[in-house]
PDB file of C-alpha atoms in Angstrom:
ATOM      1  CA  MET A   1     141.436  41.161  76.062  1.00 77.00           C
ATOM      2  CA  GLN A   2     139.398  40.085  73.161  1.00 86.00           C
ATOM      3  CA  LYS A   3     136.675  37.394  73.528  1.00 87.00           C
ATOM      4  CA  LEU A   4     137.376  34.058  72.562  1.00 94.00           C
ATOM      5  CA  THR A   5     135.125  31.702  70.611  1.00 93.00           C
ATOM      6  CA  ASN A   6     134.425  28.174  72.311  1.00 92.00           C
ATOM      7  CA  LYS A   7     136.765  26.642  69.812  1.00 94.00           C
ATOM      8  CA  GLU A   8     139.548  29.270  70.410  1.00 96.00           C
ATOM      9  CA  GLU A   9     139.258  28.762  74.076  1.00 95.00           C
ATOM     10  CA  GLU A  10     139.474  25.077  73.671  1.00 95.00           C
ATOM     11  CA  ILE A  11     142.772  25.631  71.728  1.00 97.00           C
ATOM     12  CA  MET A  12     144.035  27.866  74.311  1.00 97.00           C
ATOM     13  CA  HIS A  13     143.554  25.189  76.901  1.00 97.00           C
ATOM     14  CA  ILE A  14     145.547  22.744  74.792  1.00 98.00           C
ATOM     15  CA  LEU A  15     148.269  25.307  74.310  1.00 98.00           C
ATOM     16  CA  TRP A  16     148.244  26.043  78.044  1.00 98.00           C
ATOM     17  CA  LYS A  17     148.681  22.348  78.802  1.00 98.00           C
ATOM     18  CA  LEU A  18     151.443  21.599  76.161  1.00 98.00           C
ATOM     19  CA  LYS A  19     153.242  24.750  76.635  1.00 98.00           C
ATOM     20  CA  LYS A  20     154.187  25.014  73.057  1.00 97.00           C
ATOM     21  CA  ALA A  21     153.096  22.972  70.055  1.00 98.00           C
ATOM     22  CA  PHE A  22     152.869  22.580  66.394  1.00 98.00           C
ATOM     23  CA  VAL A  23     149.258  22.659  64.879  1.00 97.00           C
ATOM     24  CA  LYS A  24     149.434  18.857  64.225  1.00 97.00           C
ATOM     25  CA  GLU A  25     150.284  18.362  67.996  1.00 97.00           C
ATOM     26  CA  VAL A  26     147.161  20.618  68.943  1.00 97.00           C
ATOM     27  CA  GLN A  27     145.109  18.634  66.377  1.00 97.00           C
ATOM     28  CA  ALA A  28     145.997  15.350  68.156  1.00 96.00           C
ATOM     29  CA  GLU A  29     144.829  16.606  71.463  1.00 96.00           C
ATOM     30  CA  ILE A  30     141.133  17.377  70.132  1.00 94.00           C
ATOM     31  CA  THR A  31     139.079  14.420  70.794  1.00 87.00           C
ATOM     32  CA  GLU A  32     135.669  15.503  69.570  1.00 87.00           C
ATOM     33  CA  ASP A  33     134.715  17.426  66.297  1.00 87.00           C
ATOM     34  CA  GLN A  34     138.375  17.511  65.376  1.00 90.00           C
ATOM     35  CA  PRO A  35     138.747  20.419  62.776  1.00 92.00           C
ATOM     36  CA  HIS A  36     140.504  19.915  59.525  1.00 95.00           C
ATOM     37  CA  TYR A  37     144.388  20.894  59.805  1.00 96.00           C
ATOM     38  CA  ASN A  38     143.843  24.183  57.782  1.00 96.00           C
ATOM     39  CA  THR A  39     140.925  25.261  59.962  1.00 96.00           C
ATOM     40  CA  LEU A  40     142.781  24.559  62.953  1.00 97.00           C
ATOM     41  CA  SER A  41     145.866  26.591  61.583  1.00 97.00           C
ATOM     42  CA  THR A  42     143.554  29.560  60.785  1.00 97.00           C
ATOM     43  CA  ILE A  43     141.955  29.465  64.389  1.00 97.00           C
ATOM     44  CA  VAL A  44     145.634  29.371  65.818  1.00 97.00           C
ATOM     45  CA  ARG A  45     146.659  32.339  63.702  1.00 97.00           C
ATOM     46  CA  ASN A  46     143.515  34.237  64.739  1.00 97.00           C
ATOM     47  CA  LEU A  47     144.782  33.483  68.400  1.00 98.00           C
ATOM     48  CA  GLU A  48     147.848  34.976  67.567  1.00 97.00           C
ATOM     49  CA  GLU A  49     146.061  38.083  65.865  1.00 96.00           C
ATOM     50  CA  LYS A  50     144.231  38.533  69.149  1.00 97.00           C
ATOM     51  CA  GLY A  51     147.394  38.508  71.181  1.00 96.00           C
ATOM     52  CA  TYR A  52     146.979  35.236  72.945  1.00 98.00           C
ATOM     53  CA  VAL A  53     149.736  33.304  71.367  1.00 98.00           C
ATOM     54  CA  SER A  54     153.110  33.642  69.643  1.00 98.00           C
ATOM     55  CA  HIS A  55     155.279  31.418  67.537  1.00 97.00           C
ATOM     56  CA  ASN A  56     158.815  30.311  66.783  1.00 97.00           C
ATOM     57  CA  ALA A  57     159.273  29.638  63.030  1.00 96.00           C
ATOM     58  CA  PHE A  58     161.228  26.586  61.750  1.00 94.00           C
ATOM     59  CA  GLY A  59     161.388  27.010  58.287  1.00 93.00           C
ATOM     60  CA  ASN A  60     157.884  26.838  56.807  1.00 92.00           C
ATOM     61  CA  THR A  61     156.263  25.522  60.057  1.00 94.00           C
ATOM     62  CA  HIS A  62     155.402  27.355  63.220  1.00 97.00           C
ATOM     63  CA  GLN A  63     155.621  26.319  66.866  1.00 98.00           C
ATOM     64  CA  TYR A  64     152.970  28.231  68.836  1.00 98.00           C
ATOM     65  CA  TYR A  65     152.929  28.967  72.555  1.00 98.00           C
ATOM     66  CA  PRO A  66     150.707  31.156  74.818  1.00 98.00           C
ATOM     67  CA  ILE A  67     151.563  34.776  75.637  1.00 98.00           C
ATOM     68  CA  VAL A  68     148.516  35.091  77.729  1.00 97.00           C
ATOM     69  CA  SER A  69     148.650  32.726  80.977  1.00 96.00           C
ATOM     70  CA  ILE A  70     145.540  31.022  82.063  1.00 96.00           C
ATOM     71  CA  GLU A  71     145.427  32.950  85.239  1.00 96.00           C
ATOM     72  CA  GLU A  72     145.334  36.135  83.277  1.00 95.00           C
ATOM     73  CA  TYR A  73     142.687  34.736  81.048  1.00 95.00           C
ATOM     74  CA  ARG A  74     140.585  33.532  83.934  1.00 93.00           C
ATOM     75  CA  LYS A  75     140.844  36.934  85.710  1.00 93.00           C
ATOM     76  CA  GLY A  76     139.386  38.622  82.454  1.00 91.00           C
ATOM     77  CA  PHE A  77     136.909  36.029  82.094  1.00 90.00           C
ATOM     78  CA  MET A  78     135.498  35.982  85.516  1.00 91.00           C
ATOM     79  CA  SER A  79     135.386  39.630  85.684  1.00 91.00           C
ATOM     80  CA  THR A  80     133.349  39.938  82.665  1.00 91.00           C
ATOM     81  CA  ALA A  81     130.938  37.266  83.867  1.00 90.00           C
ATOM     82  CA  ILE A  82     130.438  38.777  87.038  1.00 93.00           C
ATOM     83  CA  ASP A  83     129.893  42.147  85.463  1.00 94.00           C
ATOM     84  CA  ASN A  84     127.621  40.842  82.640  1.00 92.00           C
ATOM     85  CA  TYR A  85     125.671  38.025  84.829  1.00 93.00           C
ATOM     86  CA  PHE A  86     125.753  39.177  88.425  1.00 94.00           C
ATOM     87  CA  ASN A  87     125.697  43.068  88.010  1.00 94.00           C
ATOM     88  CA  SER A  88     129.264  43.307  89.163  1.00 93.00           C
ATOM     89  CA  SER A  89     128.371  41.705  92.616  1.00 93.00           C
ATOM     90  CA  TYR A  90     130.501  38.935  94.021  1.00 90.00           C
ATOM     91  CA  LYS A  91     127.895  38.340  96.675  1.00 90.00           C
ATOM     92  CA  SER A  92     125.413  37.660  94.018  1.00 92.00           C
ATOM     93  CA  MET A  93     127.494  35.091  92.438  1.00 91.00           C
ATOM     94  CA  VAL A  94     128.312  33.352  95.557  1.00 89.00           C
ATOM     95  CA  SER A  95     124.744  33.239  96.474  1.00 90.00           C
ATOM     96  CA  PHE A  96     123.787  31.964  93.032  1.00 92.00           C
ATOM     97  CA  PHE A  97     126.169  29.177  93.430  1.00 89.00           C
ATOM     98  CA  ALA A  98     124.903  28.503  97.008  1.00 88.00           C
ATOM     99  CA  LYS A  99     121.221  28.397  95.838  1.00 90.00           C
ATOM    100  CA  GLU A 100     122.213  25.929  92.872  1.00 90.00           C
ATOM    101  CA  GLU A 101     123.889  23.893  95.539  1.00 88.00           C
ATOM    102  CA  LYS A 102     127.323  24.209  93.783  1.00 90.00           C
ATOM    103  CA  ILE A 103     129.008  25.140  96.863  1.00 89.00           C
ATOM    104  CA  SER A 104     128.588  23.855 100.633  1.00 89.00           C
ATOM    105  CA  ALA A 105     128.392  25.774 103.654  1.00 88.00           C
ATOM    106  CA  ALA A 106     131.743  24.167 104.699  1.00 91.00           C
ATOM    107  CA  GLU A 107     133.401  25.363 101.368  1.00 91.00           C
ATOM    108  CA  LEU A 108     131.867  28.913 102.163  1.00 90.00           C
ATOM    109  CA  ARG A 109     133.485  28.849 105.651  1.00 91.00           C
ATOM    110  CA  GLU A 110     136.888  27.772 104.044  1.00 93.00           C
ATOM    111  CA  ILE A 111     136.605  30.992 101.689  1.00 90.00           C
ATOM    112  CA  LEU A 112     135.584  33.145 104.728  1.00 89.00           C
ATOM    113  CA  ALA A 113     138.773  31.883 106.440  1.00 91.00           C
ATOM    114  CA  MET A 114     140.984  32.657 103.336  1.00 90.00           C
ATOM    115  CA  ILE A 115     139.608  36.299 103.202  1.00 89.00           C
ATOM    116  CA  GLU A 116     140.300  36.810 106.885  1.00 89.00           C
ATOM    117  CA  THR A 117     143.770  35.413 106.750  1.00 88.00           C
ATOM    118  CA  THR A 118     144.527  37.470 103.726  1.00 82.00           C
ATOM    119  CA  LYS A 119     143.171  40.600 105.293  1.00 78.00           C
ATOM    120  CA  GLU A 120     145.502  39.855 108.554  1.00 79.00           C
ATOM    121  CA  GLU A 121     148.401  39.518 106.245  1.00 79.00           C
ATOM    122  CA  LYS A 122     148.085  42.826 104.975  1.00 71.00           C
TER     123      LYS A 122
END
């Protein structure tokens, strides 16, 4: 999966939310730094070239829809982040969030319970 720019990722979140949309509908969802229609159209076509979206043609206009799910993207994004920033160590990632006080002991216990339940089911 090719890496997305921040703007491409923003557009993908809109397409995941809308399920399918014309460029003008995507543009209406952008609240800050709204790009010009032609710029946005180019971004969406780039997403199509990268294999993230496809389209249905209606005459000269196209309705775009995601072909990569948010779950697929999340999995790839997180794997890359963990590899790049935590030396492929999930333990390092979790301890980072614990040190930054972004995750509580209670939440860690919930995660541990989920892991143990998953192991028991296998």
